[in-house]
PDB file of C-alpha atoms in Angstrom:
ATOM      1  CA  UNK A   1       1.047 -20.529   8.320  1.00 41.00           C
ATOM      2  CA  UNK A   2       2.153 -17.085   6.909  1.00 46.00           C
ATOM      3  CA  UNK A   3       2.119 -15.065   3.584  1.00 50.00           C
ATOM      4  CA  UNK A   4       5.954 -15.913   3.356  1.00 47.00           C
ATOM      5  CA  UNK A   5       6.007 -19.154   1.177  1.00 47.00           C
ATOM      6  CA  UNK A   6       8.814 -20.389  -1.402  1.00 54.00           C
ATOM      7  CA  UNK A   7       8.072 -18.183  -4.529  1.00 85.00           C
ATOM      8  CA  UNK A   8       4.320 -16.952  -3.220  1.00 94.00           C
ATOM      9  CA  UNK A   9       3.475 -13.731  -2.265  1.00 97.00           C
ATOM     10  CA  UNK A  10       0.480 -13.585  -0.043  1.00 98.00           C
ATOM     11  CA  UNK A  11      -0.570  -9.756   0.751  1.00 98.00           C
ATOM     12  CA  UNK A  12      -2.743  -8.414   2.356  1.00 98.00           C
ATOM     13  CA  UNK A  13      -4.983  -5.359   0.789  1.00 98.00           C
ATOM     14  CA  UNK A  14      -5.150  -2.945   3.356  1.00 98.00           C
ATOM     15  CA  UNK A  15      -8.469  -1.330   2.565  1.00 98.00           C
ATOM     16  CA  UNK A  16      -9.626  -4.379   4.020  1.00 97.00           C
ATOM     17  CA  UNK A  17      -8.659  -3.562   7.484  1.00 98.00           C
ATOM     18  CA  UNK A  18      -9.321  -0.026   7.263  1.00 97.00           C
ATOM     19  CA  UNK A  19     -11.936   0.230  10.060  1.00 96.00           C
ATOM     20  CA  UNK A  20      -8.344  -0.762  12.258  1.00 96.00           C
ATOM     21  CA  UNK A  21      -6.958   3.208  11.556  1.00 97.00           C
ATOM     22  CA  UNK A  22      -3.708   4.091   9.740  1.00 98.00           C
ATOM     23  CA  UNK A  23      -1.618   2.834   7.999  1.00 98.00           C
ATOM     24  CA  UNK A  24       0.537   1.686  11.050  1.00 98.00           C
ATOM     25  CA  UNK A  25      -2.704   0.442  12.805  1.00 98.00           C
ATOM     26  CA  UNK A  26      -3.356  -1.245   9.562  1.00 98.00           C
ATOM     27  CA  UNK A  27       0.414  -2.936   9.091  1.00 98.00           C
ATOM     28  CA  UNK A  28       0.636  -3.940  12.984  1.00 98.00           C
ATOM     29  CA  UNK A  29      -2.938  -6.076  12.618  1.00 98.00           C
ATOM     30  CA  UNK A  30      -1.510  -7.156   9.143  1.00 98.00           C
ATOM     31  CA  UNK A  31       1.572  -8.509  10.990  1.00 98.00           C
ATOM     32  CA  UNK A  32      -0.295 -10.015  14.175  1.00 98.00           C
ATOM     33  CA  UNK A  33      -2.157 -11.876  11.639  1.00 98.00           C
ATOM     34  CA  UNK A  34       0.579 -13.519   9.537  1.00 98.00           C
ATOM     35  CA  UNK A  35       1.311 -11.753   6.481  1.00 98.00           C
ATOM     36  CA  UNK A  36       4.717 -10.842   5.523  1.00 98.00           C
ATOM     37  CA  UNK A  37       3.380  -8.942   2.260  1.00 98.00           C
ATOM     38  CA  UNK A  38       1.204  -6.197   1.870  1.00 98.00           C
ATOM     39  CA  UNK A  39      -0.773  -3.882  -0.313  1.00 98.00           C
ATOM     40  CA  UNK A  40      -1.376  -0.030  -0.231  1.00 98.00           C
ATOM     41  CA  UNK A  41      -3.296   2.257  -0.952  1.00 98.00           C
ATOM     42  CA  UNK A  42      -1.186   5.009  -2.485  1.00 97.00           C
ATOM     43  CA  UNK A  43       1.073   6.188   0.147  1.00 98.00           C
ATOM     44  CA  UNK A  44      -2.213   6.640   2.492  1.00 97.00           C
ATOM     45  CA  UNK A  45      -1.727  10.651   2.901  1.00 96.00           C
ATOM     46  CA  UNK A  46       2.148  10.749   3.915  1.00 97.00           C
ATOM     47  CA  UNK A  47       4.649  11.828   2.517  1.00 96.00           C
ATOM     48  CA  UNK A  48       7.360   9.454   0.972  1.00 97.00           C
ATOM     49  CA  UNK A  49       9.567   9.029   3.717  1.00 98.00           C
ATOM     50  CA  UNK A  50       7.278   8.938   6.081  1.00 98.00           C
ATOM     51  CA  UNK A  51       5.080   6.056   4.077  1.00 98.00           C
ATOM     52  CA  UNK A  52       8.578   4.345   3.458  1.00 98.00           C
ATOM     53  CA  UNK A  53       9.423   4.551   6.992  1.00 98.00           C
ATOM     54  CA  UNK A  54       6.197   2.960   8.312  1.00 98.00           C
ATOM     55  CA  UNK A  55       6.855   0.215   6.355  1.00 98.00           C
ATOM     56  CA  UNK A  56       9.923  -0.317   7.204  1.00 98.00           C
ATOM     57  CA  UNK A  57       9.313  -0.184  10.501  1.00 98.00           C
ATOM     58  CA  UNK A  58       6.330  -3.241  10.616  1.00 98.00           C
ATOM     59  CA  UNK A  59       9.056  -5.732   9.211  1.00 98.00           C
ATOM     60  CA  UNK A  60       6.439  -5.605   6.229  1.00 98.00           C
ATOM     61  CA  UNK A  61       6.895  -5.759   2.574  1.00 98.00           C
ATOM     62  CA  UNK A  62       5.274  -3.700  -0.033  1.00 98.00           C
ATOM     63  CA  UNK A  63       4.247  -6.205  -2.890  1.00 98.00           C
ATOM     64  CA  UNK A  64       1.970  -3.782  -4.786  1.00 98.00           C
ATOM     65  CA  UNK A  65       0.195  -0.526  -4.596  1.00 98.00           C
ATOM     66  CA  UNK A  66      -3.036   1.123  -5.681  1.00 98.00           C
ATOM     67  CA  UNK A  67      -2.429   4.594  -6.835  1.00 98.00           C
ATOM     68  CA  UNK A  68      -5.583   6.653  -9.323  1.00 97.00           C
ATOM     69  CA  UNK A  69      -5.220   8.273 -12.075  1.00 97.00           C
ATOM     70  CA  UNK A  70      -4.502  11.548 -10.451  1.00 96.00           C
ATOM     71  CA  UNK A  71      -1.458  10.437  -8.651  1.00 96.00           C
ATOM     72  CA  UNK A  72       0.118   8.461 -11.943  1.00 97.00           C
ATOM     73  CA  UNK A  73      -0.508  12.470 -13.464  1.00 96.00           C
ATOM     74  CA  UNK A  74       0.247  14.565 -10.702  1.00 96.00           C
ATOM     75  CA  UNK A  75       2.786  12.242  -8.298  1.00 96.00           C
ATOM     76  CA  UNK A  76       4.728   9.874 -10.169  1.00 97.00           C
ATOM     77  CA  UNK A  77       7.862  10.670  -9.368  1.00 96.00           C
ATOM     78  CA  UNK A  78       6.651  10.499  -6.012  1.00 97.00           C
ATOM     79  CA  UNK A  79       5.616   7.084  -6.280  1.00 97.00           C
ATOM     80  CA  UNK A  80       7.972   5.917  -8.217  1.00 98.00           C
ATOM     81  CA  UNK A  81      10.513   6.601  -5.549  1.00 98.00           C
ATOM     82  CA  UNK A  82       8.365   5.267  -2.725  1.00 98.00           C
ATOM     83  CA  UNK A  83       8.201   1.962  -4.538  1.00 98.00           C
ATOM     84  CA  UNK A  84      12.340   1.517  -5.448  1.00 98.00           C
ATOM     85  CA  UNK A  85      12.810   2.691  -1.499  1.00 98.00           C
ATOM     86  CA  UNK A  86      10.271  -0.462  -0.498  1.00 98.00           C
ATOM     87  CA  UNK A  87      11.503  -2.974  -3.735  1.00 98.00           C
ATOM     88  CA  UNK A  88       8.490  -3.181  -5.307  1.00 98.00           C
ATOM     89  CA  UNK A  89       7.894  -3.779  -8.949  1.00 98.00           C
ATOM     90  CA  UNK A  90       4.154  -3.769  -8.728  1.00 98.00           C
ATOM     91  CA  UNK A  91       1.852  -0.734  -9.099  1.00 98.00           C
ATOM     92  CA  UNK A  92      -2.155  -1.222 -10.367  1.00 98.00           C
ATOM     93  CA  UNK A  93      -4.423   1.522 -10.841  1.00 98.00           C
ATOM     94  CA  UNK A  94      -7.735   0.201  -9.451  1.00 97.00           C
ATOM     95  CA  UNK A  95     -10.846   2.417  -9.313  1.00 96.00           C
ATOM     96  CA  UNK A  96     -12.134   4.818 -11.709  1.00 97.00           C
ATOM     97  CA  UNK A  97     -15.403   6.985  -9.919  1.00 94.00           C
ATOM     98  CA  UNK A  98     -18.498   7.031 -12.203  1.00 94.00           C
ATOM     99  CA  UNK A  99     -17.292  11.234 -13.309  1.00 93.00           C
ATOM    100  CA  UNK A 100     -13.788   9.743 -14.128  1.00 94.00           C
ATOM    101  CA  UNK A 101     -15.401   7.072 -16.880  1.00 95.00           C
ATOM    102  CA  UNK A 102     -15.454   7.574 -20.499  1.00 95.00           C
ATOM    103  CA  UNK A 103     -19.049   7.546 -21.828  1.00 90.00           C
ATOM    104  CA  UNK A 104     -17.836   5.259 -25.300  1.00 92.00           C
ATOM    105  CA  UNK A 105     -15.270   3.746 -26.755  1.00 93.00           C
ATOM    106  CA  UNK A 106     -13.441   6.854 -28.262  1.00 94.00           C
ATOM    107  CA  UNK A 107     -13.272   8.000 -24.599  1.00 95.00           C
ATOM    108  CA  UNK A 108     -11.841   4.539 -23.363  1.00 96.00           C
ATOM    109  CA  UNK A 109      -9.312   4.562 -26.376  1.00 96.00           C
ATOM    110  CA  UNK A 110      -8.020   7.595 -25.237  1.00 97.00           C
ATOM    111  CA  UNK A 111      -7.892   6.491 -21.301  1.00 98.00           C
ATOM    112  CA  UNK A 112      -6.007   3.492 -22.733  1.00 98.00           C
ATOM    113  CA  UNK A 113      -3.124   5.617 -24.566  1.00 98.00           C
ATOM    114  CA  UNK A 114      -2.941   7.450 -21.322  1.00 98.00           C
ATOM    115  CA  UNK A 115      -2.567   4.493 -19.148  1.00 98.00           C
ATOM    116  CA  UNK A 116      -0.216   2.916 -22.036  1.00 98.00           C
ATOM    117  CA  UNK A 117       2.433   6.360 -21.676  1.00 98.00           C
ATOM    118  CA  UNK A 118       2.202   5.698 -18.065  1.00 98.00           C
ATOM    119  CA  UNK A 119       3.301   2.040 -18.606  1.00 98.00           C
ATOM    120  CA  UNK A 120       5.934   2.669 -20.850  1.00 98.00           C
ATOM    121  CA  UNK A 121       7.438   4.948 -18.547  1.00 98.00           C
ATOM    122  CA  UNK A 122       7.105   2.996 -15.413  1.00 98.00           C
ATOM    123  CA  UNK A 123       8.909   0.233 -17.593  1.00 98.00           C
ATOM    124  CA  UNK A 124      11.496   1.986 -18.335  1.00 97.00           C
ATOM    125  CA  UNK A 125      12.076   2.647 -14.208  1.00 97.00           C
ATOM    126  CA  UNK A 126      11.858  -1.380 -14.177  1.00 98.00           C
ATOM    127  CA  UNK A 127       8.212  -1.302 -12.653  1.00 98.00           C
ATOM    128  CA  UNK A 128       4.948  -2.556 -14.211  1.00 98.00           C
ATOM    129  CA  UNK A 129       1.502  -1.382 -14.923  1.00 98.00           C
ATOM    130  CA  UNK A 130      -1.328  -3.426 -13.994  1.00 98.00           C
ATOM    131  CA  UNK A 131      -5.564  -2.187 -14.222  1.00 98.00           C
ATOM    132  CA  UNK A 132      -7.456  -3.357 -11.121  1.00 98.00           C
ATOM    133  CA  UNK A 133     -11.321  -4.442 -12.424  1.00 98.00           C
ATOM    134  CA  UNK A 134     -14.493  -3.886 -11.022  1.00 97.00           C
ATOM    135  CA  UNK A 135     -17.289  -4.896 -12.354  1.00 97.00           C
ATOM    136  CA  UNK A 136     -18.548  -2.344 -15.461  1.00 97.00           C
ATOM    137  CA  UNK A 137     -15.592  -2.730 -17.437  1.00 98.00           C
ATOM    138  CA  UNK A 138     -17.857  -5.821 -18.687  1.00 97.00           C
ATOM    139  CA  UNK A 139     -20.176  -3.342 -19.721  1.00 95.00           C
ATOM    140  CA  UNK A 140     -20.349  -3.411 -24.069  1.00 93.00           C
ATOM    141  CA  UNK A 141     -19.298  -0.568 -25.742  1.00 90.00           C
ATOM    142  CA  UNK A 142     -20.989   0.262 -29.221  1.00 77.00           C
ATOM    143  CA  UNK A 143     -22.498  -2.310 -32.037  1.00 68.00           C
ATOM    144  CA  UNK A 144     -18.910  -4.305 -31.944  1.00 76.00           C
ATOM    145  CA  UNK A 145     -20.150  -5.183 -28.258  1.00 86.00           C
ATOM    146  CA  UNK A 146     -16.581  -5.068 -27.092  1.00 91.00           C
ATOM    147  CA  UNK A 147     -16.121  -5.165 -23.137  1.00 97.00           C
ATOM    148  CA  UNK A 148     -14.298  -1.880 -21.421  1.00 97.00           C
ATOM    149  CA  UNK A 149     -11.969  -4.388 -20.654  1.00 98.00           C
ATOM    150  CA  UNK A 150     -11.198  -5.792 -23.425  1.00 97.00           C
ATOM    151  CA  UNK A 151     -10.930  -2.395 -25.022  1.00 96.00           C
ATOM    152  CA  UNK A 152      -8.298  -1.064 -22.535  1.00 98.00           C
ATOM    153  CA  UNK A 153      -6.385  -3.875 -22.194  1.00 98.00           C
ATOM    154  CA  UNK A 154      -6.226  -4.808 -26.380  1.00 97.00           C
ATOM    155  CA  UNK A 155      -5.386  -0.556 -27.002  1.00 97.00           C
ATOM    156  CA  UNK A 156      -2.733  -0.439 -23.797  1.00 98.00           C
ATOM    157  CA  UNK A 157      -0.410  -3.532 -24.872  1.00 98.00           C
ATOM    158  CA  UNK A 158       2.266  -2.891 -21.828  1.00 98.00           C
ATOM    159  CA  UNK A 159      -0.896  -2.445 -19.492  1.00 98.00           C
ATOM    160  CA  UNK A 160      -1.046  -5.435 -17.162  1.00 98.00           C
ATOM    161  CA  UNK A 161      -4.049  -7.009 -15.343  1.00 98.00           C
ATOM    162  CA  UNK A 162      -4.487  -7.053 -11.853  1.00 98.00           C
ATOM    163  CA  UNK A 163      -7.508  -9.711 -11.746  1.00 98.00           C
ATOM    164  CA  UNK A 164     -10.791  -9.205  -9.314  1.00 98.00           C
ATOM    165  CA  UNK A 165     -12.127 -12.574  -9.968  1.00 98.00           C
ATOM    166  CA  UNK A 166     -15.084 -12.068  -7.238  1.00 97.00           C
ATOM    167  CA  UNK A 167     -15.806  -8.981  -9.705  1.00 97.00           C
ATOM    168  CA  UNK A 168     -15.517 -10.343 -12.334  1.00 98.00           C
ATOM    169  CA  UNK A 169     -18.444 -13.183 -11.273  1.00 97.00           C
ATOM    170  CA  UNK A 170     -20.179 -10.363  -9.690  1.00 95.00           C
ATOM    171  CA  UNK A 171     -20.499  -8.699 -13.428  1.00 97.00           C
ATOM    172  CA  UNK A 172     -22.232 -12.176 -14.677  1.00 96.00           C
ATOM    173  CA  UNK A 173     -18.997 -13.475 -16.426  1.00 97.00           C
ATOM    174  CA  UNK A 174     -17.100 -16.899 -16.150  1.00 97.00           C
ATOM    175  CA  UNK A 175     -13.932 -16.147 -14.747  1.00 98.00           C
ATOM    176  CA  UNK A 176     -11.751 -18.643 -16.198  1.00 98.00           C
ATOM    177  CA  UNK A 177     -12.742 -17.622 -19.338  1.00 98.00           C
ATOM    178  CA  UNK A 178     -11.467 -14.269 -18.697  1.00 98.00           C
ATOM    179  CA  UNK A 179      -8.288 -15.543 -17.022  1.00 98.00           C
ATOM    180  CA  UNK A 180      -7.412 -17.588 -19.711  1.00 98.00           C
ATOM    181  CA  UNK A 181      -7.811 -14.882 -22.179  1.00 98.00           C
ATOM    182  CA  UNK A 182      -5.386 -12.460 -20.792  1.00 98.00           C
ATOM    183  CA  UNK A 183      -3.379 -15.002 -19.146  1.00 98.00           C
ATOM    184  CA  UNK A 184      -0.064 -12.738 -20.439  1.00 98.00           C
ATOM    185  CA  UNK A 185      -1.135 -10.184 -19.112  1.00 98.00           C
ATOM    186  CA  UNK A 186      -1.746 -11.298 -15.333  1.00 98.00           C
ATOM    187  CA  UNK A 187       0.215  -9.086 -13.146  1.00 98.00           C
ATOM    188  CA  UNK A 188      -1.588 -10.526  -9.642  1.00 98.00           C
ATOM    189  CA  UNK A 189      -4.930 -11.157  -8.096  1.00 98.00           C
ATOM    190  CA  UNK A 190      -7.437 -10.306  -5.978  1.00 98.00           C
ATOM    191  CA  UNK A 191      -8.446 -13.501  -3.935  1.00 98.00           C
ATOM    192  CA  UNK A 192     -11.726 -12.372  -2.076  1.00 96.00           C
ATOM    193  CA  UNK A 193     -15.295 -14.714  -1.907  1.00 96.00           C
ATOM    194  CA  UNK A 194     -19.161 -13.723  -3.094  1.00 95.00           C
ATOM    195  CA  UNK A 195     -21.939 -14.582  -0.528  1.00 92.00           C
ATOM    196  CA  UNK A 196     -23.869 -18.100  -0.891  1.00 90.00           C
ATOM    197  CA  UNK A 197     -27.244 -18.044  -2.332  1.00 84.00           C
ATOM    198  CA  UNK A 198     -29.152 -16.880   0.981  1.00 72.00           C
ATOM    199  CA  UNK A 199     -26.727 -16.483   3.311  1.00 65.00           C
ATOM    200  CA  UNK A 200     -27.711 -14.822   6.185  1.00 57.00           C
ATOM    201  CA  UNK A 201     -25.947 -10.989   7.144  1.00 52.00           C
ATOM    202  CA  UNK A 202     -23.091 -11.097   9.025  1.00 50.00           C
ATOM    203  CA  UNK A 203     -19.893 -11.455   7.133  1.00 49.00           C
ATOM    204  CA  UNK A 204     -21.425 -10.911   4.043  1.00 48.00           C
ATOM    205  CA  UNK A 205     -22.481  -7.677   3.541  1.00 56.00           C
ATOM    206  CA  UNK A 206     -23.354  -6.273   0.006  1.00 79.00           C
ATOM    207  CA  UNK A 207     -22.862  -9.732  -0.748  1.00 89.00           C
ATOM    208  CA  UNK A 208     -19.210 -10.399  -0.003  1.00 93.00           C
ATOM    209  CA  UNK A 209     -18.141 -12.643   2.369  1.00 93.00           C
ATOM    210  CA  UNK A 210     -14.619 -14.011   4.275  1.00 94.00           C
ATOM    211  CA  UNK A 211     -12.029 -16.213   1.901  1.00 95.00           C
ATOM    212  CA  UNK A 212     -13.235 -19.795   1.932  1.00 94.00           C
ATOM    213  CA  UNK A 213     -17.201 -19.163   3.666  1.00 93.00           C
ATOM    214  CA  UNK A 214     -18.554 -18.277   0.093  1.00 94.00           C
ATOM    215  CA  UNK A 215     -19.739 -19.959  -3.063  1.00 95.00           C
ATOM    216  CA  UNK A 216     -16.352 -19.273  -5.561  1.00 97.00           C
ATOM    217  CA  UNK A 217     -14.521 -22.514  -6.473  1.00 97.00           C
ATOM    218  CA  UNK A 218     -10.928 -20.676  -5.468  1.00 98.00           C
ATOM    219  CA  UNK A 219      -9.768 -24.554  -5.279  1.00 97.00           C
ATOM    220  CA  UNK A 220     -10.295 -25.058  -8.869  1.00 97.00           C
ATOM    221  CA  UNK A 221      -8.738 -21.727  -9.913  1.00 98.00           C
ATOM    222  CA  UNK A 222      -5.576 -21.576  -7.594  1.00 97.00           C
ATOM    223  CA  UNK A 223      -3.730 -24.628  -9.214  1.00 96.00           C
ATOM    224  CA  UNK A 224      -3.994 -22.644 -12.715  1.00 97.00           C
ATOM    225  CA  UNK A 225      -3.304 -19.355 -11.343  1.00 98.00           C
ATOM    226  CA  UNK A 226      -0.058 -20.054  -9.159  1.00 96.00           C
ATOM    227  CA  UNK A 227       1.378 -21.447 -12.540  1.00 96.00           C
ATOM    228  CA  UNK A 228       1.175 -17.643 -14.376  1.00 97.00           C
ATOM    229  CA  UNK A 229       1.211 -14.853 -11.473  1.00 97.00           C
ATOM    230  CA  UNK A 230       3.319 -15.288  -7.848  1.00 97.00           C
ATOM    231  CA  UNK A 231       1.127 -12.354  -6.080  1.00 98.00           C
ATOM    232  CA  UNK A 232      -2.217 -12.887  -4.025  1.00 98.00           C
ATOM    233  CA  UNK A 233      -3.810 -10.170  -2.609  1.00 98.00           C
ATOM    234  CA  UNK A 234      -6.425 -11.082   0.317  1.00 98.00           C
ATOM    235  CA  UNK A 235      -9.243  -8.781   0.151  1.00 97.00           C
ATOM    236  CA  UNK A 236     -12.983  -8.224   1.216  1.00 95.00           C
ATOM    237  CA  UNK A 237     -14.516  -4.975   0.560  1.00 92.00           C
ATOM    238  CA  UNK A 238     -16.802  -4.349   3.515  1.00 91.00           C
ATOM    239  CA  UNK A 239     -16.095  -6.650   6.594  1.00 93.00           C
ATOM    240  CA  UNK A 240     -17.897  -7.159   9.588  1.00 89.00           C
ATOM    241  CA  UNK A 241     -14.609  -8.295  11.488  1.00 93.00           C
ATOM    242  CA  UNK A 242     -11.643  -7.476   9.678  1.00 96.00           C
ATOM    243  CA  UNK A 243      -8.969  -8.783  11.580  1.00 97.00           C
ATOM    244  CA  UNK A 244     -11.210 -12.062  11.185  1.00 96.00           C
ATOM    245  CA  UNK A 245     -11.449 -11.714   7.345  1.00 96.00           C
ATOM    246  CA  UNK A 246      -7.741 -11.020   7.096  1.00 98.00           C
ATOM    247  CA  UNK A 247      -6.236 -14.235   8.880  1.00 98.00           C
ATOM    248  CA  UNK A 248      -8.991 -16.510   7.802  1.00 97.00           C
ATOM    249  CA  UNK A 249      -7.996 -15.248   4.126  1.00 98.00           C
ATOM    250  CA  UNK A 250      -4.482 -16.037   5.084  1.00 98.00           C
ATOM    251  CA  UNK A 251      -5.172 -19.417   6.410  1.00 98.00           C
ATOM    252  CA  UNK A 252      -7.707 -20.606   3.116  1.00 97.00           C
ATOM    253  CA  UNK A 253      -5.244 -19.219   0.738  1.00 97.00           C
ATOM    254  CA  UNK A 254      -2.122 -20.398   1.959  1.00 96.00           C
ATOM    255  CA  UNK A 255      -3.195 -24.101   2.050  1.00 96.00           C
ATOM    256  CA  UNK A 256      -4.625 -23.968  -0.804  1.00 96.00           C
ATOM    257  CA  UNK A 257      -1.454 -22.653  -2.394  1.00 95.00           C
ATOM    258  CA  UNK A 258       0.962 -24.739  -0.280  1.00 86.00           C
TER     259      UNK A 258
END
């Protein structure tokens, strides 16, 4: 089975394989494994021909990058032409570090208009904005008890959502519920697994654990979620044996979504 299915895209996030090396070590285990789609981190320290030329040379394609809020102020132009060289529509900013968040909801207002200019002028280059959750943007903000979340994405209309389900049940939240909200919104998602009540360490450190060994009901979701978004992005955050992780992902998700 590989990540090249009728109207799926099955990537691969390459942080996950990151113990592997660069970004070519990281494409050429992506490939061996089965995927036909990928994920990046930014342009992982080259320059833009050089990323685009990588790629191109795996036989890989780019289905979506990560990029922070430095590069969508300092190298968007950059980007931008990294992702029309490598056809990709997709671009998510995913991680904010704990200096980088606003400390109430006047400071997330204004981190939503500035994520909602960048939108609106990706747009207009044909490409799309999506956020990338972890788990404290279900964190309340003031006496209204509105979620970071909810804040950014409600103040940042042409802001998509790039879901983390396994973060958002990490936070203490039913996922569905969330999904269903901002169904509209769904740009793609993160398909990674939680740890089962006392599972012993191995592949499951800080409580993660490979696509299909944990305790999320992915079967449940998947038939809801290939209606709305056509991207799937394999991911565990710290694994013990990544090129393990990365085609077991592969081979859960794709029958699931076959």
């Amino acid at each position: 089975m590989t990540s090249n299915q009728t109207g799926v895209r099955i990537a691969l996030q390459l942080y996950t394989v990151r113990a592997v090396g660069d970004l070519v070590a990281r494409l050429e285990l992506a490939k061996q494994v089965g995927y036909a789609w990928v994920e990046t981190e930014a342009l992982h320290g080259l320059s833009r021909s050089d990323f685009v030329a990588a790629l191109q040379a795996s036989g890989l394609r780019l289905a979506s990058m990560h990029v922070e809020m430095s590069d969508l102020a300092e190298r968007l132009d950059e980007i931008v032409a990294s992702l029309k060289a490598c056809a990709c529509t997709q671009l998510v900013m995913p991680w904010l570090d704990e200096t980088e968040r606003p400390q109430d909801s006047a400071g997330w207002l204004a981190l939503a208009a500035t994520l909602q200019a960048h939108a609106l002028v990706l747009q207009g280059q044909g490409i799309t904005l999506a956020y990338h959750n972890h788990a404290f943007e279900f964190e309340r903000l003031g006496q209204d008890g509105r979620t970071v979340l909810e804040t950014l994405l409600e103040a940042a209309p042409s802001l998509r959502w790039q879901a983390d389900v396994a973060w958002v049940a990490r936070a203490g939240e039913a996922p569905m519920a969330w999904l269903e909200r901002y169904a509209l919104r769904l740009q793609s998602v993160h398909v990674k697994d939680l740890a089962k009540p006392g599972a012993e360490l191995g592949e499951i450190e800080q409580g993660w654990a490979t696509l299909g060994e944990g305790r999320l009901d992915w079967p449940a979701w998947l038939p809801w979620l290939s209606q709305r978004v056509n991207t799937f992005i394999v991911e565990h955050d710290q694994p013990s044996q990544p090129a393990r992780t990365a085609a077991q992902g592969l081979r859960y998700l794709a029958g699931l979504l076959a």
